[in-house]
């Protein structure tokens, strides 16, 4: 859903570039599908790849380096709704101006959590993010610490 949301932004003309972060194996690569979708639905979209990355911090560092190397300062950060806060803060720590764009969450309703099965499915990701924020603050990996220039 993150890649689909990013392609929506390209189709809307909000950007002509898409940065895809690859994860370590056994995760499958995103770049081939991103390039295929760009070719089909957004001709002229430049697909850039960073990684492989282990975590949000690694991803923010890699994206920050790529954007600084190209002289870019702003980024539309597409992530899941519960992860958007940590992702944006990690990118801001890298000295970037960030507009967070949450993708659609398909596993549960993040706005209501009104059904027990949704609360069960949503509990682990929400807890993961809360702990992640604490760990990232302690490590100095979030905005408010010393940003990279």
C-alpha positions as a Python dict, from the first residue, in 0.01 Angstrom:
ca = {
    (1, 'X'): (0, 0, 0),
    (2, 'X'): (299, 234, 53),
    (3, 'X'): (418, 189, -304),
    (4, 'X'): (65, 238, -436),
    (5, 'X'): (31, 563, -237),
    (6, 'X'): (369, 683, -365),
    (7, 'X'): (263, 613, -724),
    (8, 'X'): (-56, 811, -657),
    (9, 'X'): (160, 1110, -560),
    (10, 'X'): (356, 1074, -883),
    (11, 'X'): (35, 1047, -1087),
    (12, 'X'): (-98, 1361, -917),
    (13, 'X'): (214, 1550, -1023),
    (14, 'X'): (337, 1604, -667),
    (15, 'X'): (673, 1452, -756),
    (16, 'X'): (858, 1305, -1053),
    (17, 'X'): (1094, 1096, -843),
    (18, 'X'): (1035, 790, -632),
    (19, 'X'): (1287, 662, -379),
    (20, 'X'): (1242, 295, -296),
    (21, 'X'): (1407, 146, 10),
    (22, 'X'): (1511, -215, -21),
    (23, 'X'): (1512, -440, 284),
    (24, 'X'): (1752, -721, 363),
    (25, 'X'): (1666, -1074, 245),
    (26, 'X'): (1444, -1264, 280),
    (27, 'X'): (1233, -960, 188),
    (28, 'X'): (1163, -938, -181),
    (29, 'X'): (1282, -630, -373),
    (30, 'X'): (1047, -336, -435),
    (31, 'X'): (1244, -171, -714),
    (32, 'X'): (1134, -400, -999),
    (33, 'X'): (763, -348, -930),
    (34, 'X'): (818, 25, -871),
    (35, 'X'): (995, 55, -1207),
    (36, 'X'): (722, -143, -1383),
    (37, 'X'): (443, 66, -1230),
    (38, 'X'): (632, 385, -1314),
    (39, 'X'): (677, 269, -1673),
    (40, 'X'): (307, 185, -1707),
    (41, 'X'): (137, 457, -1505),
    (42, 'X'): (384, 743, -1465),
    (43, 'X'): (614, 771, -1766),
    (44, 'X'): (908, 995, -1687),
    (45, 'X'): (911, 902, -1318),
    (46, 'X'): (1267, 847, -1197),
    (47, 'X'): (1294, 549, -960),
    (48, 'X'): (1590, 567, -721),
    (49, 'X'): (1689, 289, -483),
    (50, 'X'): (1857, 290, -142),
    (51, 'X'): (1955, -4, 69),
    (52, 'X'): (1941, -267, 166),
    (53, 'X'): (1842, -119, 501),
    (54, 'X'): (1785, -291, 835),
    (55, 'X'): (1560, -37, 1000),
    (56, 'X'): (1404, 309, 979),
    (57, 'X'): (1724, 474, 1100),
    (58, 'X'): (1932, 311, 825),
    (59, 'X'): (1667, 410, 573),
    (60, 'X'): (1663, 773, 686),
    (61, 'X'): (2042, 795, 672),
    (62, 'X'): (2049, 644, 321),
    (63, 'X'): (1768, 866, 192),
    (64, 'X'): (1927, 1172, 354),
    (65, 'X'): (2259, 1099, 186),
    (66, 'X'): (2095, 1044, -154),
    (67, 'X'): (1897, 1367, -135),
    (68, 'X'): (2190, 1574, -9),
    (69, 'X'): (2411, 1434, -289),
    (70, 'X'): (2154, 1556, -541),
    (71, 'X'): (2101, 1893, -373),
    (72, 'X'): (1743, 1816, -266),
    (73, 'X'): (1606, 1917, 71),
    (74, 'X'): (1239, 1815, 71),
    (75, 'X'): (1082, 1471, 79),
    (76, 'X'): (731, 1329, 78),
    (77, 'X'): (762, 1040, 323),
    (78, 'X'): (511, 764, 255),
    (79, 'X'): (469, 513, 533),
    (80, 'X'): (199, 327, 723),
    (81, 'X'): (-15, 548, 946),
    (82, 'X'): (129, 417, 1273),
    (83, 'X'): (488, 441, 1146),
    (84, 'X'): (464, 790, 992),
    (85, 'X'): (570, 978, 1306),
    (86, 'X'): (897, 789, 1355),
    (87, 'X'): (975, 782, 983),
    (88, 'X'): (924, 1159, 948),
    (89, 'X'): (1124, 1240, 1263),
    (90, 'X'): (1410, 1018, 1145),
    (91, 'X'): (1421, 1196, 809),
    (92, 'X'): (1403, 1538, 976),
    (93, 'X'): (1701, 1436, 1188),
    (94, 'X'): (1890, 1394, 860),
    (95, 'X'): (1826, 1762, 786),
    (96, 'X'): (1537, 1713, 543),
    (97, 'X'): (1209, 1900, 520),
    (98, 'X'): (947, 1627, 548),
    (99, 'X'): (583, 1607, 452),
    (100, 'X'): (445, 1284, 595),
    (101, 'X'): (193, 1105, 373),
    (102, 'X'): (34, 802, 538),
    (103, 'X'): (-57, 509, 316),
    (104, 'X'): (-377, 312, 359),
    (105, 'X'): (-370, 57, 639),
    (106, 'X'): (-548, -256, 521),
    (107, 'X'): (-503, -482, 824),
    (108, 'X'): (-719, -281, 1066),
    (109, 'X'): (-906, 50, 1093),
    (110, 'X'): (-655, 289, 1252),
    (111, 'X'): (-915, 556, 1313),
    (112, 'X'): (-1157, 352, 1519),
    (113, 'X'): (-1020, 19, 1641),
    (114, 'X'): (-1386, -59, 1720),
    (115, 'X'): (-1372, -436, 1667),
    (116, 'X'): (-1179, -674, 1894),
    (117, 'X'): (-1004, -845, 1602),
    (118, 'X'): (-885, -505, 1473),
    (119, 'X'): (-753, -412, 1816),
    (120, 'X'): (-562, -742, 1834),
    (121, 'X'): (-409, -695, 1487),
    (122, 'X'): (-327, -331, 1559),
    (123, 'X'): (-180, -376, 1906),
    (124, 'X'): (161, -513, 1799),
    (125, 'X'): (235, -245, 1535),
    (126, 'X'): (126, 36, 1768),
    (127, 'X'): (334, -103, 2055),
    (128, 'X'): (630, -153, 1818),
    (129, 'X'): (614, 214, 1717),
    (130, 'X'): (586, 342, 2074),
    (131, 'X'): (890, 139, 2177),
    (132, 'X'): (1066, 243, 1855),
    (133, 'X'): (1014, 610, 1938),
    (134, 'X'): (1164, 558, 2284),
    (135, 'X'): (1465, 369, 2147),
    (136, 'X'): (1524, 620, 1866),
    (137, 'X'): (1508, 913, 2112),
    (138, 'X'): (1756, 740, 2341),
    (139, 'X'): (1991, 676, 2045),
    (140, 'X'): (1962, 1039, 1929),
    (141, 'X'): (1816, 932, 1595),
    (142, 'X'): (1513, 1164, 1593),
    (143, 'X'): (1477, 1532, 1516),
    (144, 'X'): (1555, 1743, 1817),
    (145, 'X'): (1896, 1577, 1844),
    (146, 'X'): (2192, 1697, 1642),
    (147, 'X'): (2091, 1689, 1274),
    (148, 'X'): (2329, 1604, 995),
    (149, 'X'): (2423, 1890, 767),
}
